[in-house]
Coordinates of C-alpha atoms in Angstrom, one line a residue:
M1 CA -163.7 -141.6 -78.7
G2 CA -162.0 -138.8 -76.9
D3 CA -161.8 -138.3 -73.1
V4 CA -165.3 -139.2 -72.1
R5 CA -167.0 -139.6 -68.8
K6 CA -170.4 -140.2 -67.3
V7 CA -172.1 -137.2 -65.6
Q8 CA -175.3 -136.8 -63.7
L9 CA -177.9 -134.7 -65.6
T10 CA -178.0 -132.3 -62.6
D11 CA -174.2 -131.7 -63.2
L12 CA -174.5 -131.2 -67.0
Q13 CA -173.5 -127.7 -68.1
I14 CA -174.3 -125.6 -71.1
G15 CA -171.4 -125.8 -73.5
Q16 CA -170.6 -129.4 -72.9
R17 CA -170.4 -131.8 -75.8
L18 CA -172.2 -135.2 -75.7
G19 CA -169.9 -138.2 -76.1
Q20 CA -172.7 -140.6 -77.0
D21 CA -176.1 -140.6 -78.7
V22 CA -179.0 -140.0 -76.2
F23 CA -182.3 -141.9 -76.7
E24 CA -185.7 -141.4 -75.1
E25 CA -187.3 -144.8 -74.2
H26 CA -191.1 -145.1 -74.7
S27 CA -193.4 -147.4 -72.8
D28 CA -194.1 -149.5 -76.0
G29 CA -190.4 -150.4 -76.3
R30 CA -189.4 -147.8 -78.9
C31 CA -186.2 -145.7 -78.5
V32 CA -186.2 -142.3 -80.2
L33 CA -182.9 -140.5 -80.8
L34 CA -182.9 -137.1 -79.0
F35 CA -179.4 -135.9 -79.4
A36 CA -176.6 -137.2 -81.6
R37 CA -173.0 -137.8 -80.4
G38 CA -170.9 -134.7 -80.7
Q39 CA -173.8 -132.3 -80.2
V40 CA -173.2 -129.4 -77.9
I41 CA -175.7 -128.5 -75.1
R42 CA -176.3 -124.9 -76.1
H43 CA -179.2 -123.7 -74.0
D44 CA -181.7 -124.5 -71.2
R45 CA -184.1 -126.0 -73.7
H46 CA -181.7 -128.8 -74.3
L47 CA -181.4 -129.5 -70.6
Q48 CA -185.1 -129.4 -70.2
R49 CA -185.6 -131.9 -73.1
L50 CA -183.3 -134.3 -71.4
R51 CA -185.2 -133.9 -68.1
D52 CA -188.5 -134.4 -69.8
A53 CA -187.2 -137.6 -71.4
G54 CA -186.3 -139.0 -68.0
C55 CA -182.5 -139.0 -68.5
R56 CA -180.6 -139.2 -65.3
E57 CA -177.0 -139.3 -66.7
V58 CA -175.3 -138.7 -70.0
I59 CA -171.8 -139.3 -71.5
V60 CA -169.9 -136.1 -72.2
D61 CA -166.7 -135.6 -74.3
E62 CA -164.3 -133.7 -72.1
H63 CA -161.9 -133.0 -74.9
G64 CA -164.3 -130.5 -76.4
G65 CA -164.8 -132.1 -79.8
R66 CA -163.0 -132.1 -83.1
L67 CA -159.5 -130.9 -83.8
E68 CA -159.0 -128.3 -86.6
P69 CA -157.0 -129.7 -89.5
Y70 CA -154.0 -128.0 -91.1
R71 CA -151.9 -128.8 -94.2
G72 CA -148.3 -128.7 -92.9
N73 CA -145.9 -130.1 -95.5
S74 CA -147.7 -133.5 -95.8
C75 CA -150.7 -132.8 -98.1
S76 CA -151.8 -130.4 -100.8
E77 CA -154.2 -127.5 -100.2
E78 CA -156.7 -129.3 -102.4
T79 CA -156.6 -132.4 -100.1
L80 CA -157.1 -130.2 -97.0
Q81 CA -160.2 -128.5 -98.6
Q82 CA -161.6 -131.9 -99.6
F83 CA -161.4 -133.1 -96.0
I84 CA -163.1 -129.9 -94.7
A85 CA -165.9 -130.4 -97.2
L86 CA -166.2 -134.1 -96.2
R87 CA -166.6 -133.1 -92.6
D88 CA -169.4 -130.7 -93.5
Q89 CA -171.2 -133.4 -95.5
V90 CA -170.9 -135.8 -92.6
D91 CA -172.6 -133.3 -90.4
L92 CA -175.5 -132.8 -92.8
A93 CA -175.9 -136.5 -93.3
R94 CA -176.0 -137.1 -89.6
Q95 CA -178.9 -134.6 -89.3
N96 CA -180.8 -136.5 -92.0
E97 CA -180.1 -139.7 -90.2
L98 CA -182.3 -138.5 -87.3
K99 CA -185.3 -138.4 -89.7
T100 CA -184.5 -141.8 -91.1
I101 CA -184.3 -143.3 -87.6
Q102 CA -187.7 -141.9 -86.8
E103 CA -189.2 -143.5 -89.9
L104 CA -187.4 -146.8 -89.3
D105 CA -188.7 -146.7 -85.8
A106 CA -192.3 -146.3 -87.0
L107 CA -191.9 -149.1 -89.6
F108 CA -190.5 -151.6 -87.1
L109 CA -193.2 -150.7 -84.5
S110 CA -195.9 -151.3 -87.1
V111 CA -194.5 -154.7 -87.9
R112 CA -194.3 -155.7 -84.2
K113 CA -198.0 -154.7 -83.9
G114 CA -198.8 -157.0 -86.9
E115 CA -199.7 -154.1 -89.2
N116 CA -198.7 -153.7 -92.8
P117 CA -196.7 -150.5 -92.9
G118 CA -196.3 -148.1 -95.8
L119 CA -192.9 -147.2 -97.1
Q120 CA -193.4 -143.7 -98.6
N121 CA -191.8 -141.7 -95.7
L122 CA -188.9 -144.0 -95.4
E123 CA -188.3 -143.9 -99.1
D124 CA -188.3 -140.1 -99.1
N125 CA -185.6 -140.0 -96.4
L126 CA -183.6 -142.7 -98.2
L127 CA -183.6 -140.6 -101.3
Q128 CA -182.1 -137.7 -99.3
S129 CA -179.5 -139.9 -97.8
I130 CA -178.5 -141.2 -101.3
Q131 CA -177.5 -137.6 -102.2
Y132 CA -175.1 -137.5 -99.3
L133 CA -173.7 -141.0 -100.0
R134 CA -172.8 -139.8 -103.5
T135 CA -170.1 -137.7 -101.8
G136 CA -168.0 -140.9 -101.6
P137 CA -167.3 -144.1 -99.6
D138 CA -165.3 -142.1 -96.9
L139 CA -168.6 -140.5 -95.8
T140 CA -170.2 -143.9 -95.5
M141 CA -167.4 -145.3 -93.2
A142 CA -167.4 -142.1 -91.1
L143 CA -171.2 -142.5 -90.5
M144 CA -170.7 -146.1 -89.5
R145 CA -168.0 -145.2 -86.9
M146 CA -170.4 -142.7 -85.3
R147 CA -173.1 -145.3 -84.7
Q148 CA -171.6 -147.4 -81.9
G149 CA -173.9 -146.1 -79.1
Q150 CA -177.2 -146.7 -80.9
P151 CA -179.6 -149.6 -80.3
F152 CA -178.8 -152.7 -82.3
I153 CA -181.7 -152.6 -84.7
Y154 CA -181.1 -149.0 -85.8
R155 CA -177.3 -149.1 -85.8
H156 CA -177.1 -152.2 -87.9
S157 CA -179.9 -151.5 -90.3
L158 CA -178.5 -148.0 -91.1
A159 CA -174.9 -149.2 -91.4
V160 CA -175.8 -152.1 -93.8
T161 CA -177.9 -149.7 -95.8
W162 CA -175.1 -147.1 -96.2
L163 CA -172.5 -149.7 -97.0
L164 CA -174.8 -151.4 -99.6
V165 CA -175.8 -148.2 -101.4
R166 CA -172.2 -147.0 -101.6
L167 CA -171.1 -150.4 -102.8
A168 CA -173.8 -150.3 -105.5
M169 CA -172.6 -146.8 -106.5
H170 CA -169.1 -148.2 -106.9
K171 CA -170.2 -151.1 -109.0
R172 CA -172.7 -149.1 -111.1
P173 CA -171.5 -145.4 -111.2
Q174 CA -174.0 -144.4 -113.8
A175 CA -177.1 -145.7 -111.9
G176 CA -179.7 -143.2 -110.9
D177 CA -181.6 -142.6 -107.6
A178 CA -184.4 -145.1 -108.3
E179 CA -181.9 -148.0 -108.6
M180 CA -180.0 -146.8 -105.4
L181 CA -183.4 -146.6 -103.6
H182 CA -183.8 -150.3 -104.5
Y183 CA -180.6 -151.1 -102.7
G184 CA -181.4 -148.8 -99.8
L185 CA -184.7 -150.7 -99.1
A186 CA -182.9 -154.0 -99.3
G187 CA -180.5 -152.7 -96.6
M188 CA -183.2 -151.3 -94.4
L189 CA -185.4 -154.4 -94.6
H190 CA -182.8 -157.2 -94.5
D191 CA -183.2 -157.9 -90.8
I192 CA -186.8 -157.0 -90.4
G193 CA -187.5 -160.6 -89.3
Y194 CA -185.9 -159.8 -86.0
M195 CA -189.1 -158.1 -85.1
H196 CA -190.7 -161.5 -84.7
C197 CA -187.8 -163.0 -82.6
G198 CA -188.6 -163.0 -78.9
E199 CA -184.8 -163.2 -78.0
L200 CA -184.2 -159.7 -79.4
Q201 CA -184.4 -157.4 -76.4
Q202 CA -187.0 -154.9 -77.7
F203 CA -185.6 -152.1 -79.9
R204 CA -182.8 -151.1 -77.6
G205 CA -181.3 -154.5 -77.0
D206 CA -178.4 -156.4 -78.7
I207 CA -178.5 -159.9 -80.0
L208 CA -177.1 -162.1 -77.3
N209 CA -176.2 -165.1 -79.4
E210 CA -176.9 -164.9 -83.1
D211 CA -176.5 -168.7 -83.6
T212 CA -179.6 -169.7 -81.6
D213 CA -182.3 -171.5 -83.6
E214 CA -184.8 -168.7 -83.0
L215 CA -182.6 -165.9 -84.2
R216 CA -181.6 -167.9 -87.3
M217 CA -185.3 -167.9 -88.1
H218 CA -185.2 -164.1 -88.7
T219 CA -184.5 -164.6 -92.4
E220 CA -187.6 -166.7 -92.8
F221 CA -189.7 -164.4 -90.6
G222 CA -188.5 -161.5 -92.7
L223 CA -189.6 -163.1 -95.9
V224 CA -193.1 -163.6 -94.4
I225 CA -193.2 -159.9 -93.5
V226 CA -191.9 -158.4 -96.8
R227 CA -194.3 -160.7 -98.8
E228 CA -197.1 -158.7 -97.3
M229 CA -195.6 -155.3 -98.0
K230 CA -196.6 -153.5 -101.2
G231 CA -193.9 -152.4 -103.7
I232 CA -191.2 -154.8 -102.6
A233 CA -189.3 -156.3 -105.6
G234 CA -188.7 -160.0 -105.7
E235 CA -184.9 -159.7 -105.5
I236 CA -185.3 -157.7 -102.3
R237 CA -187.4 -160.5 -100.9
R238 CA -184.7 -162.9 -101.8
A239 CA -182.0 -160.8 -100.2
V240 CA -184.1 -160.8 -96.9
V241 CA -184.2 -164.6 -96.8
E242 CA -180.8 -165.3 -98.4
H243 CA -178.3 -162.7 -96.9
H244 CA -176.9 -165.4 -94.6
E245 CA -176.4 -167.9 -97.4
R246 CA -172.7 -168.4 -98.3
F247 CA -170.8 -169.2 -101.5
N248 CA -169.5 -172.5 -100.2
G249 CA -172.9 -173.7 -99.0
S250 CA -172.2 -173.2 -95.3
G251 CA -174.9 -170.6 -94.7
Y252 CA -178.6 -170.7 -93.8
P253 CA -181.6 -171.2 -94.0
Q254 CA -181.3 -173.4 -97.1
G255 CA -177.6 -174.1 -97.5
L256 CA -177.6 -172.5 -100.9
H257 CA -174.3 -172.1 -102.7
Q258 CA -172.6 -170.3 -105.6
E259 CA -175.1 -169.3 -108.4
E260 CA -178.1 -170.5 -106.4
I261 CA -177.8 -167.2 -104.3
H262 CA -179.0 -164.0 -105.9
P263 CA -176.2 -161.3 -106.5
L264 CA -178.2 -158.8 -104.3
S265 CA -178.2 -161.3 -101.5
Y266 CA -174.4 -161.6 -101.7
D267 CA -174.1 -157.8 -101.6
V268 CA -176.4 -157.5 -98.5
G269 CA -174.5 -160.4 -97.0
I270 CA -171.0 -158.9 -97.2
C271 CA -172.2 -155.6 -95.9
D272 CA -174.0 -157.3 -93.0
A273 CA -170.9 -159.4 -92.3
F274 CA -168.6 -156.3 -92.3
D275 CA -170.7 -154.3 -89.9
S276 CA -171.1 -157.3 -87.6
L277 CA -167.3 -157.6 -87.5
V278 CA -166.7 -153.9 -86.5
T279 CA -169.5 -153.7 -83.9
D280 CA -169.2 -154.6 -80.2
T281 CA -171.7 -157.3 -79.0
P282 CA -172.1 -158.8 -75.6
Y283 CA -170.2 -161.9 -76.8
R284 CA -167.5 -160.4 -79.0
R285 CA -165.4 -157.2 -79.1
A286 CA -165.5 -155.3 -82.3
L287 CA -162.6 -155.6 -84.8
S288 CA -161.0 -152.5 -86.3
P289 CA -162.1 -151.7 -89.9
G290 CA -158.7 -152.7 -91.3
V291 CA -158.7 -156.1 -89.5
A292 CA -162.3 -156.7 -90.6
M293 CA -161.3 -155.9 -94.2
A294 CA -158.4 -158.4 -94.0
L295 CA -160.7 -161.0 -92.6
L296 CA -163.2 -160.5 -95.4
Q297 CA -160.3 -161.0 -97.9
G298 CA -159.6 -164.3 -96.3
W299 CA -163.2 -165.3 -97.0
S300 CA -162.8 -164.6 -100.7
G301 CA -164.0 -167.6 -102.8
R302 CA -165.3 -169.3 -99.6
E303 CA -168.0 -167.2 -97.9
F304 CA -168.4 -164.7 -100.8
P305 CA -167.5 -164.6 -104.5
A306 CA -164.0 -163.5 -105.1
D307 CA -165.0 -160.7 -107.4
L308 CA -167.4 -159.3 -104.8
V309 CA -164.7 -159.2 -102.1
S310 CA -162.4 -157.4 -104.5
E311 CA -165.1 -154.8 -105.3
F312 CA -165.9 -154.3 -101.6
T313 CA -162.2 -153.8 -100.8
A314 CA -161.7 -151.4 -103.8
C315 CA -164.8 -149.4 -102.7
F316 CA -163.9 -148.8 -99.1
G317 CA -160.1 -149.3 -99.1
R318 CA -157.7 -151.7 -97.5
W319 CA -157.3 -149.1 -94.7
P320 CA -160.9 -147.8 -94.2
V321 CA -161.8 -144.5 -92.6
G322 CA -161.5 -144.8 -88.8
E323 CA -158.6 -147.3 -88.8
A324 CA -155.7 -146.4 -86.4
V325 CA -152.3 -146.8 -88.1
E326 CA -148.6 -146.2 -87.6
L327 CA -146.7 -144.6 -90.5
S328 CA -143.2 -145.6 -91.7
D329 CA -141.7 -142.4 -90.0
G330 CA -143.2 -143.5 -86.6
R331 CA -146.1 -141.1 -86.4
R332 CA -149.5 -142.5 -85.4
G333 CA -153.0 -141.4 -86.4
V334 CA -156.3 -142.3 -87.8
V335 CA -157.4 -142.7 -91.5
A336 CA -159.5 -139.7 -92.3
M337 CA -160.2 -140.1 -96.1
R338 CA -158.8 -141.4 -99.3
S339 CA -156.2 -139.5 -101.3
G340 CA -157.4 -137.5 -104.3
L341 CA -154.1 -138.2 -105.9
D342 CA -154.4 -142.0 -105.5
P343 CA -157.7 -143.4 -104.2
S344 CA -155.9 -146.6 -103.1
K345 CA -153.9 -144.5 -100.6
P346 CA -155.3 -142.9 -97.4
V347 CA -154.9 -139.5 -95.8
I348 CA -154.0 -139.9 -92.1
A349 CA -155.0 -137.4 -89.3
V350 CA -151.9 -137.0 -87.0
Q351 CA -152.0 -134.8 -83.9
H352 CA -149.9 -131.7 -84.0
G353 CA -150.2 -129.7 -80.8
E354 CA -153.9 -128.5 -80.6
Q355 CA -154.5 -129.3 -84.3
M356 CA -154.2 -132.3 -86.5
E357 CA -151.9 -132.5 -89.5
M358 CA -153.3 -134.2 -92.6
V359 CA -150.7 -136.6 -94.0
D360 CA -151.5 -137.7 -97.6
V361 CA -149.6 -141.0 -98.0
S362 CA -149.4 -140.3 -101.8
F363 CA -148.0 -136.8 -101.2
A364 CA -145.7 -137.1 -98.2
G365 CA -143.5 -140.1 -99.2
V366 CA -144.5 -142.3 -96.3
Q367 CA -146.2 -145.6 -96.0
I368 CA -148.5 -147.3 -93.5
S369 CA -146.3 -149.8 -91.6
R370 CA -149.1 -151.4 -89.5
G371 CA -152.5 -151.1 -88.0
L372 CA -153.0 -150.2 -84.3
R373 CA -155.6 -150.7 -81.6
Q374 CA -157.7 -147.5 -81.3
A375 CA -156.2 -146.7 -77.9
E376 CA -152.7 -146.6 -79.3
A377 CA -153.4 -143.7 -81.6
P378 CA -153.0 -140.2 -80.1
V379 CA -155.9 -138.9 -82.2
A380 CA -159.4 -140.4 -81.5
F381 CA -161.9 -140.8 -84.3
S382 CA -164.3 -138.4 -82.5
Q383 CA -161.6 -135.7 -82.9
V384 CA -161.4 -136.2 -86.6
F385 CA -165.1 -136.1 -87.4

C-alpha cells in the first residue's frame, strides 16, 4: 500500500482516501462491507454512515491514491490504453464485489443457523462477475491484491473463485457462462464447512492453525452441507471434500492420490493453495505472487499434476500482477499487466516523478533481473490500481 496511517473518525476529513476496507460488525457475527479500499470520503453522508456503524478509527492513504500512467519511450500507445481500460474494469468489478459479498454473507449466515439457503441471488452476482473476469487474468490478480484487509471467509472465498473461474477460461476458452458459473460455485462453496468449525473466529476472524484436527474436518463438514443444497452438481460436492487431497497421496481427508482425485478438485486445490501462500495469517507472513508461483512450480508432479501447474503458470504468468521487480537497467517497479505483444512478458509500472511510466518488457529491450520485497519498490500496488 501507499503511505497509510490510522486516524480517529473525528479527525477524518472529506476528500481523504481510505487505505483499507471498512466493515460494519453486526451482533450476530456478520461483517458487512461499507466502503472499499481506495474509496474517497466525498461528503458528510459518508462520515455519518461510518459513525452510525460504530467506527472509531479508519486507515487512510496519505498518498492520495493512484498515479497517472504515461507511455514514455517504453511501451506502445496501444499498451497504455489497454492498461487504462484494465483499471476501469477493475473499478467496475470491485463495485460488483460488494453485492457478491452481501450474498455470500447471507449464505454463510443461513448455514450457521442450520438453514438450507437458496443460491439464486449468489448465482446472479457470479454471472455478472464472470463478464468482468473475461477481461483477462490480470484483472483477477488485481482483485486478489485488493482483498488483504477483508475478513478471512470473504477474502479467501472470493479470491479462490476468481482464480478458479479465470483458470477455467484459460483451459476452456470457448466455454459459456453456464460452465463458468459451475466453477464459480465450486470456488464460493469450497470452504463452506468452516461454518461448522468452532475454531474459526466468527466471520471476521482468521484461521489460527489450519492443521488442527477440527479445522481439517471442514472438508467433511462442507460435504454434509452441500449435500443438502439443491442444484449442486456431484463434482462440486467432490471438490468441496477433496480440495485438500494431493497428487502424491499426502492430503486429506482420505489420502487420495493421482486419478482418484477429481480434476475439479485439483483445480480448486491449486487456487486455494496459491491464495493461502499470498495471504497474511497470524502464523505466517504472505509470500509475494512471484515467490508463490515459483513454490507451486516446485510442487509440480508432487502436490498437483504437472500439466495443471503448467496451465496455472501460463494463465497468470511467472511474474503475476502485483509482483515487485527490478529490471535489468536497475529501475524498480510493480507488475501491472501482461504485454499485448507477448503475453509471457509483463508490463512494469515504474515511478517517474508524479506519474508512473509503463515499461513493456517486450517493447523496451529490458528484462526482469529479480523479484523484490514490496517495500523495496518505489511504486506501491495501491498506486497502480
